Amino acid sequence: MKKKIPTSKPPAAAGDSLSFQQPPPAILALADYNKAPVVTLDSGQEYMLLSYYSTYKALSDLNQEELRLGGLRINPVTNISSSVTYVKNMKLRRLPGAAEKQVAGLPPEPKIANVTWSPDEKKIAFTHTAGTGVGLWVIDVASARARRLTGPVVNANLGAPYTWLGDSQTLLVRLLPRGRARLTDPKKELPAGPTVAVSDGVKSNNRTYQDLLKTPADEKNFELLATSELYKVSLDGKLGLFKPAGMYCEEKVSPDGTCVLVSTLRKPFSYVVPYHRFPTKSVVYAQNGRQIKVVNEAPLNEALPRGFCAVRKGRREMDWRADKPCTLYFAEALDGGDPAVKAGYRDEVFTWDAPFSKPPAPLFRTRNRFNGITWGNDKAAVAHDFWYDTRNVKTYLVNPSKPGAAARVIHDRDYQDIYSDPGRFETTRNKAGKEVLLIERGSLFLLGEGHTRAGQFPFADEFGLASLRARRLYRSSLTDKKEDLLALDAARGRVLARIQSKSEFPDYYFRDLKTGWLTRLTSFPNPFASLKDVRKQVIKYKRKDGVGLSGTLYLPAGYDAARDGKLPLLIWAYPEEFKDKNSAGQNSKNPNEFTYPHYGSFVYWAARGYAVLDDASFPIVGEGKREPNDTFVAQLVENARAAIAAADKLGVIDRKRVGVGGHSYGAFMVANLLTHCELFACGIARSGAYNRTLTPFGFQGEQRSYWDAPGTYSAMSPFMTADRMKTPLLLVHGEADNNSGTFTFQTERYFQALKGLGAPARLVLLPKESHGYAARENVLHLLWEQDQFFEKHLK
């Protein structure tokens, strides 16, 4: 039985006490629903795992012990992240026809996380968080039965706490050290002296990270919480010590199972960057724990050059080559990691064969910054690079048998140009359980989203390794539904597809590539039946400079303009930076996508008699040497003007009753729009940042620092022009925001400025919430606040 939240009248003024409220019935019926399960399949597409999540957390779930250290938020009692969203139930199904089978033997009141299939995919491991800690469990797939492997002694403070070994019978697990010392209470410990920080003259363009270490007591606690002992845990429950206590942060097993690459955090720690930029040491060990080779020692990474393509010097992105028994690969910058340095090639990729007694061998170089590789065999691998300044990405075909030879560029494009996207190369699991390129008949295979000017038509292509040309195997022809192609089975000639429509909940199918026939796999009920008759269409329009824009317009069910008159309009948007107008004007919206309301959008209000323009295009374009943000405010206003004009042209909206909303960078957008134009009657800004001088080393897509572009930072900051704000604004923020730059005090200070200047504003701080909102009490209250605000200012 669901807990009823008490209601009360709105407070007379901000600052008055207010109990949690519920939204009106039309919204509550949509918001209070049961989530459909998350579906995953094994690589052979023989078994389907269905994972069930609660729709919301309870506020009590957020009210737990928490330490914020090194960029992490940790529950020191259970030794796992305090922000984990847990699976509450699991079912398995044999495909295609068998019924779902409840996984037996799950712990009571399951809190499941870190779910991983074994290399042979006959087992599924997971962690369960009890009141006293995290335990490791395993499911036998064929029998759908779970059992416990360890007690609540697993250390998940640094993420996934275990790794399957190659035999699928053993796992390498981080366990809490025996006799671990007690944590220091910073409030009770008397400092031995002041906390001191020193600038050594080296430039460091770091974002405004949250939850960093601040004191020596924090350092002690972080080290205690990060320290584990590595054990081998077999499926029969036997434990054997692999390595003694250390701050283990990553373990990777070689494809042949003979070696383990183990990385540990080292000192000195940092007070200005999160833990993933602390020093690390990477060592290859044999299965018996014998050290084979120290393969990398990365120093503290506090100082990076400016730019999103800046990287540290030295070896990085080290991992096992998936198609070889025991070969490492890594990338190293040729430009010192500095995007400002002119260089014909930016990175070089090396391979290194066990036992690592010879130097690493150069394999190939990339024009842009290396961005990953998918291994296939001795003749074929696919690598990627990118360059943010130009939005360029290149895809390379690499012949690993010819080290040093130039890699062939097979795709060279603007990654924001979605109409030219060739798709992603498909992978399969090899015998070692590693993901490698799917290679059949001398070909690779791609699945693409299929965005075009005429609409979205996903496709499957066969890419010949000899010809370097793609041959189309299948292209969706659906015009009344949306189809997503998820995984290709080339041997069986079929693809896993997800199909949905405006009123039909997404379901999974096998589609035969030759005949097009569908085999239905799921039949999930529609939890939002009350929206099935809401009118939905993608509208396309242009702003004054010719940039193409679009948005998804929702109108109430049964709405008749002649009978019902013009409606108030709600616009929800999020700005995005582009380097060319062509890409900015492309449309990725599909009118046949299922109407799926969630607390982050305004779609609910279509059931309350409003017109809603959801996901309205708000591109910010800066071509050539011009930076997008140099004309940020002007482009925001033109985007808004074009959106309102397009809706008005349809004859369905009242231009004097338009509201706008956004979250995070979208909230920043809202505050600027309400300050710099008179197009809106009100606005809602959630979890935003409003003073860019408080994020001085860049934000969102801005690479320049405040000192590089002080005029841009000031002109973009609505805090600086708070005296011009005259439009009603609802400001909402989670009181425990953990997102870089959007500190809760950004909203608090902005509200104080607005209040002091007499602007019409309301501030709502949601207790215990981070950047996104999770607790049922808070989400329902948020919807109530927004509804009250709209009813007052738009109706």
CSV table of N, CA, C and O in Angstrom, one decimal, residues 643-749:
chain,number,residue,atom,x,y,z
A,643,ALA,N,10.2,29.6,-31.6
A,643,ALA,CA,9.4,28.6,-31.1
A,643,ALA,C,8.0,29.1,-30.8
A,643,ALA,O,7.0,28.4,-31.2
A,644,ILE,N,7.9,30.2,-30.2
A,644,ILE,CA,6.5,30.8,-29.9
A,644,ILE,C,5.8,31.1,-31.1
A,644,ILE,O,4.6,30.9,-31.3
A,645,ALA,N,6.5,31.7,-32.1
A,645,ALA,CA,5.9,32.0,-33.4
A,645,ALA,C,5.4,30.8,-34.1
A,645,ALA,O,4.3,30.8,-34.7
A,646,ALA,N,6.1,29.7,-34.1
A,646,ALA,CA,5.7,28.5,-34.7
A,646,ALA,C,4.5,27.9,-34.1
A,646,ALA,O,3.5,27.5,-34.8
A,647,ALA,N,4.4,27.9,-32.8
A,647,ALA,CA,3.2,27.4,-32.1
A,647,ALA,C,2.0,28.3,-32.4
A,647,ALA,O,0.9,27.9,-32.6
A,648,ASP,N,2.3,29.6,-32.4
A,648,ASP,CA,1.2,30.6,-32.6
A,648,ASP,C,0.6,30.5,-34.1
A,648,ASP,O,-0.6,30.7,-34.3
A,649,LYS,N,1.5,30.2,-35.0
A,649,LYS,CA,1.1,30.0,-36.4
A,649,LYS,C,0.1,28.9,-36.5
A,649,LYS,O,-0.8,28.9,-37.5
A,650,LEU,N,0.1,27.9,-35.7
A,650,LEU,CA,-0.9,26.8,-35.7
A,650,LEU,C,-2.2,27.2,-35.1
A,650,LEU,O,-3.2,26.5,-35.2
A,651,GLY,N,-2.3,28.4,-34.5
A,651,GLY,CA,-3.5,28.9,-34.0
A,651,GLY,C,-4.0,28.3,-32.7
A,651,GLY,O,-5.2,28.3,-32.4
A,652,VAL,N,-3.0,27.7,-31.9
A,652,VAL,CA,-3.4,27.0,-30.7
A,652,VAL,C,-3.0,27.6,-29.4
A,652,VAL,O,-3.4,27.2,-28.3
A,653,ILE,N,-2.2,28.7,-29.4
A,653,ILE,CA,-1.6,29.2,-28.2
A,653,ILE,C,-1.9,30.7,-28.0
A,653,ILE,O,-2.1,31.4,-29.0
A,654,ASP,N,-1.9,31.1,-26.8
A,654,ASP,CA,-2.0,32.5,-26.4
A,654,ASP,C,-0.6,33.0,-26.1
A,654,ASP,O,0.0,32.6,-25.2
A,655,ARG,N,-0.2,33.9,-27.0
A,655,ARG,CA,1.2,34.4,-26.9
A,655,ARG,C,1.5,35.1,-25.6
A,655,ARG,O,2.6,35.3,-25.1
A,656,LYS,N,0.4,35.6,-24.9
A,656,LYS,CA,0.6,36.3,-23.6
A,656,LYS,C,0.7,35.4,-22.4
A,656,LYS,O,0.9,35.8,-21.3
A,657,ARG,N,0.5,34.1,-22.7
A,657,ARG,CA,0.5,33.1,-21.6
A,657,ARG,C,1.5,32.0,-22.0
A,657,ARG,O,1.1,30.8,-22.2
A,658,VAL,N,2.8,32.3,-22.0
A,658,VAL,CA,3.8,31.3,-22.3
A,658,VAL,C,4.8,31.2,-21.1
A,658,VAL,O,5.3,32.2,-20.6
A,659,GLY,N,5.0,30.0,-20.7
A,659,GLY,CA,6.0,29.7,-19.6
A,659,GLY,C,7.1,28.9,-20.2
A,659,GLY,O,7.0,28.1,-21.2
A,660,VAL,N,8.3,29.0,-19.6
A,660,VAL,CA,9.5,28.3,-20.0
A,660,VAL,C,10.1,27.6,-18.9
A,660,VAL,O,10.1,28.1,-17.7
A,661,GLY,N,10.7,26.4,-19.1
A,661,GLY,CA,11.4,25.7,-18.0
A,661,GLY,C,12.6,25.0,-18.5
A,661,GLY,O,12.8,24.7,-19.7
A,662,GLY,N,13.5,24.7,-17.5
A,662,GLY,CA,14.7,23.9,-17.8
A,662,GLY,C,15.4,23.5,-16.6
A,662,GLY,O,15.2,24.0,-15.5
A,663,HIS,N,16.3,22.5,-16.7
A,663,HIS,CA,17.0,21.9,-15.6
A,663,HIS,C,18.5,22.0,-15.9
A,663,HIS,O,18.9,21.9,-17.0
A,664,SER,N,19.3,22.4,-14.9
A,664,SER,CA,20.7,22.5,-15.0
A,664,SER,C,21.1,23.6,-15.9
A,664,SER,O,20.8,24.8,-15.7
A,665,TYR,N,21.7,23.3,-17.1
A,665,TYR,CA,22.0,24.3,-18.0
A,665,TYR,C,20.8,24.9,-18.6
A,665,TYR,O,20.7,26.1,-19.1
A,666,GLY,N,19.7,24.1,-18.6
A,666,GLY,CA,18.4,24.6,-19.0
A,666,GLY,C,17.9,25.7,-18.1
A,666,GLY,O,17.2,26.6,-18.5
A,667,ALA,N,18.2,25.5,-16.8
A,667,ALA,CA,17.7,26.5,-15.8
A,667,ALA,C,18.5,27.8,-16.0
A,667,ALA,O,17.9,28.9,-15.9
A,668,PHE,N,19.8,27.7,-16.3
A,668,PHE,CA,20.6,28.9,-16.7
A,668,PHE,C,20.0,29.6,-17.9
A,668,PHE,O,19.9,30.9,-17.9
A,669,MET,N,19.5,28.8,-18.9
A,669,MET,CA,18.8,29.4,-20.0
A,669,MET,C,17.5,30.2,-19.6
A,669,MET,O,17.3,31.3,-20.1
A,670,VAL,N,16.7,29.6,-18.7
A,670,VAL,CA,15.5,30.2,-18.3
A,670,VAL,C,15.7,31.5,-17.7
A,670,VAL,O,15.1,32.5,-18.0
A,671,ALA,N,16.7,31.6,-16.7
A,671,ALA,CA,17.0,32.9,-16.1
A,671,ALA,C,17.4,33.9,-17.1
A,671,ALA,O,17.0,35.1,-16.9
A,672,ASN,N,18.2,33.6,-18.0
A,672,ASN,CA,18.6,34.5,-19.1
A,672,ASN,C,17.4,35.0,-19.9
A,672,ASN,O,17.3,36.2,-20.2
A,673,LEU,N,16.6,34.1,-20.3
A,673,LEU,CA,15.4,34.4,-21.1
A,673,LEU,C,14.5,35.4,-20.4
A,673,LEU,O,14.0,36.4,-21.0
A,674,LEU,N,14.2,35.1,-19.1
A,674,LEU,CA,13.3,36.0,-18.4
A,674,LEU,C,13.9,37.3,-18.1
A,674,LEU,O,13.2,38.3,-18.0
A,675,THR,N,15.2,37.4,-18.1
A,675,THR,CA,15.9,38.7,-17.9
A,675,THR,C,16.0,39.5,-19.1
A,675,THR,O,15.9,40.7,-19.1
A,676,HIS,N,16.2,38.9,-20.3
A,676,HIS,CA,16.6,39.6,-21.5
A,676,HIS,C,15.5,39.7,-22.5
A,676,HIS,O,15.8,40.2,-23.6
A,677,CYS,N,14.3,39.2,-22.3
A,677,CYS,CA,13.2,39.4,-23.2
A,677,CYS,C,11.9,39.4,-22.5
A,677,CYS,O,11.8,39.1,-21.3
A,678,GLU,N,10.8,39.8,-23.2
A,678,GLU,CA,9.5,39.9,-22.6
A,678,GLU,C,8.5,38.9,-23.3
A,678,GLU,O,7.3,39.2,-23.4
A,679,LEU,N,9.0,37.7,-23.7
A,679,LEU,CA,8.3,36.8,-24.4
A,679,LEU,C,7.5,35.8,-23.4
A,679,LEU,O,6.5,35.2,-23.8
A,680,PHE,N,7.9,35.8,-22.1
A,680,PHE,CA,7.3,34.8,-21.2
A,680,PHE,C,6.6,35.5,-20.0
A,680,PHE,O,7.0,36.5,-19.5
A,681,ALA,N,5.5,34.7,-19.6
A,681,ALA,CA,4.8,35.2,-18.4
A,681,ALA,C,5.4,34.6,-17.2
A,681,ALA,O,5.1,35.2,-16.1
A,682,CYS,N,6.2,33.6,-17.2
A,682,CYS,CA,6.8,33.0,-16.1
A,682,CYS,C,7.8,31.9,-16.5
A,682,CYS,O,7.9,31.6,-17.7
A,683,GLY,N,8.6,31.5,-15.5
A,683,GLY,CA,9.6,30.5,-15.8
A,683,GLY,C,10.0,29.6,-14.6
A,683,GLY,O,9.8,30.0,-13.5
A,684,ILE,N,10.4,28.4,-14.9
A,684,ILE,CA,10.9,27.5,-13.9
A,684,ILE,C,12.3,27.1,-14.1
A,684,ILE,O,12.6,26.6,-15.2
A,685,ALA,N,13.2,27.3,-13.2
A,685,ALA,CA,14.6,27.0,-13.3
A,685,ALA,C,15.0,26.1,-12.2
A,685,ALA,O,14.9,26.4,-11.0
A,686,ARG,N,15.5,24.9,-12.6
A,686,ARG,CA,15.8,23.8,-11.6
A,686,ARG,C,17.3,23.5,-11.6
A,686,ARG,O,17.8,23.2,-12.7
A,687,SER,N,17.9,23.5,-10.5
A,687,SER,CA,19.3,23.1,-10.3
A,687,SER,C,20.3,23.7,-11.2
A,687,SER,O,21.1,23.0,-11.9
A,688,GLY,N,20.2,25.0,-11.3
A,688,GLY,CA,21.1,25.7,-12.3
A,688,GLY,C,22.2,26.4,-11.6
A,688,GLY,O,22.4,26.4,-10.4
A,689,ALA,N,23.0,27.1,-12.4
A,689,ALA,CA,24.1,28.0,-12.0
A,689,ALA,C,23.9,29.3,-12.7
A,689,ALA,O,23.6,29.4,-13.9
A,690,TYR,N,24.0,30.4,-11.9
A,690,TYR,CA,23.6,31.7,-12.4
A,690,TYR,C,24.7,32.8,-12.4
A,690,TYR,O,24.5,33.9,-12.9
A,691,ASN,N,25.8,32.4,-11.8
A,691,ASN,CA,26.9,33.4,-11.7
A,691,ASN,C,28.2,32.7,-12.3
A,691,ASN,O,28.8,31.8,-11.6
A,692,ARG,N,28.5,32.9,-13.5
A,692,ARG,CA,29.6,32.2,-14.2
A,692,ARG,C,31.0,32.6,-13.6
A,692,ARG,O,32.0,31.8,-13.9
A,693,THR,N,31.1,33.6,-12.9
A,693,THR,CA,32.4,33.9,-12.3
A,693,THR,C,32.7,32.9,-11.2
A,693,THR,O,33.9,32.8,-10.7
A,694,LEU,N,31.7,32.2,-10.7
A,694,LEU,CA,31.9,31.1,-9.7
A,694,LEU,C,32.2,29.8,-10.4
A,694,LEU,O,32.5,28.8,-9.7
A,695,THR,N,32.3,29.7,-11.7
A,695,THR,CA,32.8,28.6,-12.5
A,695,THR,C,33.8,29.1,-13.5
A,695,THR,O,33.7,29.0,-14.7
A,696,PRO,N,34.9,29.6,-12.9
A,696,PRO,CA,35.8,30.4,-13.7
A,696,PRO,C,36.7,29.7,-14.7
A,696,PRO,O,37.3,30.3,-15.6
A,697,PHE,N,36.8,28.4,-14.6
A,697,PHE,CA,37.7,27.6,-15.5
A,697,PHE,C,36.9,26.8,-16.5
A,697,PHE,O,37.2,25.7,-16.9
A,698,GLY,N,35.7,27.4,-17.0
A,698,GLY,CA,34.9,26.7,-18.0
A,698,GLY,C,33.7,26.1,-17.4
A,698,GLY,O,33.6,25.8,-16.2
A,699,PHE,N,32.7,25.9,-18.3
A,699,PHE,CA,31.4,25.3,-17.9
A,699,PHE,C,30.8,24.8,-19.2
A,699,PHE,O,31.0,25.3,-20.3
A,700,GLN,N,30.0,23.8,-19.0
A,700,GLN,CA,29.2,23.2,-20.2
A,700,GLN,C,30.1,23.1,-21.4
A,700,GLN,O,31.1,22.3,-21.3
A,701,GLY,N,29.8,23.7,-22.5
A,701,GLY,CA,30.7,23.6,-23.7
A,701,GLY,C,31.7,24.7,-23.8
A,701,GLY,O,32.4,24.9,-24.9
A,702,GLU,N,31.9,25.5,-22.7
A,702,GLU,CA,32.8,26.7,-22.8
A,702,GLU,C,34.2,26.2,-22.3
A,702,GLU,O,34.4,25.8,-21.1
A,703,GLN,N,35.2,26.3,-23.2
A,703,GLN,CA,36.6,25.9,-22.8
A,703,GLN,C,37.4,27.0,-22.2
A,703,GLN,O,38.4,26.8,-21.5
A,704,ARG,N,37.0,28.2,-22.6
A,704,ARG,CA,37.8,29.4,-22.1
A,704,ARG,C,37.6,29.6,-20.6
A,704,ARG,O,36.5,29.3,-20.1
A,705,SER,N,38.6,30.2,-20.0
A,705,SER,CA,38.4,30.6,-18.6
A,705,SER,C,37.8,32.0,-18.5
A,705,SER,O,37.7,32.7,-19.5
A,706,TYR,N,37.4,32.4,-17.3
A,706,TYR,CA,36.9,33.8,-17.1
A,706,TYR,C,37.9,34.8,-17.6
A,706,TYR,O,37.5,35.8,-18.2
A,707,TRP,N,39.2,34.6,-17.3
A,707,TRP,CA,40.2,35.6,-17.7
A,707,TRP,C,40.5,35.6,-19.2
A,707,TRP,O,41.0,36.6,-19.7
A,708,ASP,N,40.1,34.6,-19.9
A,708,ASP,CA,40.2,34.6,-21.3
A,708,ASP,C,39.0,35.4,-22.0
A,708,ASP,O,39.2,36.0,-23.0
A,709,ALA,N,37.9,35.3,-21.3
A,709,ALA,CA,36.7,35.9,-21.9
A,709,ALA,C,35.8,36.5,-20.8
A,709,ALA,O,34.7,36.1,-20.6
A,710,PRO,N,36.3,37.5,-20.1
A,710,PRO,CA,35.5,38.1,-19.0
A,710,PRO,C,34.2,38.7,-19.4
A,710,PRO,O,33.2,38.6,-18.7
A,711,GLY,N,34.2,39.3,-20.6
A,711,GLY,CA,32.9,39.9,-21.0
A,711,GLY,C,31.8,38.8,-21.3
A,711,GLY,O,30.7,39.0,-21.0
A,712,THR,N,32.2,37.7,-21.9
A,712,THR,CA,31.3,36.6,-22.2
A,712,THR,C,30.8,36.1,-20.9
A,712,THR,O,29.5,35.8,-20.7
A,713,TYR,N,31.6,35.8,-19.9
A,713,TYR,CA,31.2,35.2,-18.6
A,713,TYR,C,30.2,36.2,-18.0
A,713,TYR,O,29.2,35.7,-17.4
A,714,SER,N,30.5,37.4,-18.0
A,714,SER,CA,29.6,38.4,-17.3
A,714,SER,C,28.2,38.5,-18.0
A,714,SER,O,27.2,38.5,-17.4
A,715,ALA,N,28.3,38.6,-19.4
A,715,ALA,CA,27.1,38.8,-20.2
A,715,ALA,C,26.2,37.6,-20.0
A,715,ALA,O,24.9,37.8,-20.1
A,716,MET,N,26.8,36.4,-19.8
A,716,MET,CA,26.0,35.2,-19.8
A,716,MET,C,25.4,35.0,-18.4
A,716,MET,O,24.5,34.1,-18.2
A,717,SER,N,25.8,35.7,-17.4
A,717,SER,CA,25.4,35.4,-16.0
A,717,SER,C,24.2,36.2,-15.6
A,717,SER,O,24.3,37.5,-15.4
A,718,PRO,N,23.1,35.6,-15.4
A,718,PRO,CA,21.9,36.3,-15.0
A,718,PRO,C,22.0,37.0,-13.6
A,718,PRO,O,21.3,38.0,-13.3
A,719,PHE,N,22.9,36.5,-12.8
A,719,PHE,CA,23.1,37.1,-11.5
A,719,PHE,C,23.6,38.6,-11.7
A,719,PHE,O,23.2,39.5,-10.9
A,720,MET,N,24.3,38.8,-12.8
A,720,MET,CA,24.9,40.2,-13.0
A,720,MET,C,23.8,41.2,-13.4
A,720,MET,O,24.0,42.4,-13.2
A,721,THR,N,22.7,40.6,-13.9
A,721,THR,CA,21.6,41.5,-14.4
A,721,THR,C,20.3,41.2,-13.6
A,721,THR,O,19.2,41.4,-14.1
A,722,ALA,N,20.5,40.8,-12.4
A,722,ALA,CA,19.3,40.5,-11.6
A,722,ALA,C,18.4,41.6,-11.4
A,722,ALA,O,17.2,41.5,-11.2
A,723,ASP,N,18.9,42.9,-11.5
A,723,ASP,CA,18.1,44.0,-11.3
A,723,ASP,C,17.1,44.2,-12.5
A,723,ASP,O,16.1,45.0,-12.4
A,724,ARG,N,17.3,43.5,-13.6
A,724,ARG,CA,16.4,43.6,-14.7
A,724,ARG,C,15.3,42.5,-14.7
A,724,ARG,O,14.5,42.5,-15.6
A,725,MET,N,15.4,41.6,-13.8
A,725,MET,CA,14.4,40.5,-13.7
A,725,MET,C,13.1,41.0,-13.2
A,725,MET,O,13.0,41.5,-12.0
A,726,LYS,N,12.0,40.9,-14.0
A,726,LYS,CA,10.7,41.4,-13.6
A,726,LYS,C,9.6,40.3,-13.7
A,726,LYS,O,8.4,40.5,-13.4
A,727,THR,N,10.0,39.1,-14.3
A,727,THR,CA,9.1,38.1,-14.6
A,727,THR,C,9.1,37.0,-13.5
A,727,THR,O,10.1,36.6,-13.0
A,728,PRO,N,7.9,36.5,-13.1
A,728,PRO,CA,7.8,35.5,-12.0
A,728,PRO,C,8.7,34.3,-12.3
A,728,PRO,O,8.6,33.7,-13.4
A,729,LEU,N,9.5,33.9,-11.4
A,729,LEU,CA,10.4,32.8,-11.5
A,729,LEU,C,10.4,31.8,-10.3
A,729,LEU,O,10.5,32.3,-9.2
A,730,LEU,N,10.2,30.5,-10.6
A,730,LEU,CA,10.2,29.5,-9.6
A,730,LEU,C,11.6,28.9,-9.7
A,730,LEU,O,12.0,28.3,-10.7
A,731,LEU,N,12.4,29.0,-8.6
A,731,LEU,CA,13.7,28.4,-8.5
A,731,LEU,C,13.7,27.2,-7.6
A,731,LEU,O,13.1,27.2,-6.5
A,732,VAL,N,14.2,26.1,-8.1
A,732,VAL,CA,14.2,24.8,-7.4
A,732,VAL,C,15.6,24.2,-7.4
A,732,VAL,O,16.3,24.4,-8.4
A,733,HIS,N,16.0,23.6,-6.3
A,733,HIS,CA,17.3,23.1,-6.3
A,733,HIS,C,17.4,21.9,-5.2
A,733,HIS,O,16.7,22.0,-4.2
A,734,GLY,N,18.1,20.9,-5.5
A,734,GLY,CA,18.3,19.9,-4.5
A,734,GLY,C,19.3,20.4,-3.5
A,734,GLY,O,20.3,21.0,-3.9
A,735,GLU,N,19.1,20.2,-2.2
A,735,GLU,CA,19.9,20.8,-1.2
A,735,GLU,C,21.3,20.2,-1.1
A,735,GLU,O,22.2,20.7,-0.5
A,736,ALA,N,21.5,19.0,-1.8
A,736,ALA,CA,22.8,18.3,-1.7
A,736,ALA,C,23.3,18.1,-3.1
A,736,ALA,O,23.8,17.0,-3.5
A,737,ASP,N,23.2,19.1,-4.0
A,737,ASP,CA,23.6,19.0,-5.4
A,737,ASP,C,25.1,18.6,-5.5
A,737,ASP,O,26.0,19.1,-4.8
A,738,ASN,N,25.4,17.5,-6.3
A,738,ASN,CA,26.8,17.0,-6.4
A,738,ASN,C,27.4,17.3,-7.8
A,738,ASN,O,28.4,16.8,-8.1
A,739,ASN,N,26.7,18.0,-8.6
A,739,ASN,CA,27.1,18.3,-10.0
A,739,ASN,C,28.2,19.4,-10.0
A,739,ASN,O,28.1,20.4,-9.3
A,740,SER,N,29.1,19.2,-10.9
A,740,SER,CA,30.2,20.2,-11.1
A,740,SER,C,29.6,21.6,-11.5
A,740,SER,O,28.9,21.7,-12.5
A,741,GLY,N,29.8,22.6,-10.6
A,741,GLY,CA,29.4,23.9,-11.0
A,741,GLY,C,28.1,24.3,-10.5
A,741,GLY,O,27.8,25.5,-10.2
A,742,THR,N,27.1,23.4,-10.3
A,742,THR,CA,25.8,23.8,-9.9
A,742,THR,C,25.6,23.6,-8.4
A,742,THR,O,24.7,23.0,-7.9
A,743,PHE,N,26.5,24.2,-7.7
A,743,PHE,CA,26.4,24.2,-6.2
A,743,PHE,C,25.0,24.8,-5.8
A,743,PHE,O,24.5,25.7,-6.4
A,744,THR,N,24.4,24.3,-4.7
A,744,THR,CA,23.1,24.7,-4.3
A,744,THR,C,23.2,26.2,-4.0
A,744,THR,O,22.2,26.9,-4.2
A,745,PHE,N,24.3,26.7,-3.5
A,745,PHE,CA,24.4,28.2,-3.2
A,745,PHE,C,24.3,29.0,-4.4
A,745,PHE,O,24.0,30.2,-4.3
A,746,GLN,N,24.4,28.5,-5.6
A,746,GLN,CA,24.2,29.3,-6.8
A,746,GLN,C,22.7,29.8,-6.8
A,746,GLN,O,22.5,30.9,-7.1
A,747,THR,N,21.8,28.9,-6.6
A,747,THR,CA,20.4,29.2,-6.5
A,747,THR,C,20.1,30.1,-5.3
A,747,THR,O,19.3,31.1,-5.4
A,748,GLU,N,20.7,29.7,-4.2
A,748,GLU,CA,20.4,30.5,-3.0
A,748,GLU,C,20.8,32.0,-3.1
A,748,GLU,O,20.1,32.9,-2.8
A,749,ARG,N,22.0,32.2,-3.7
A,749,ARG,CA,22.5,33.5,-3.8
A,749,ARG,C,21.7,34.3,-4.9
A,749,ARG,O,21.5,35.5,-4.8
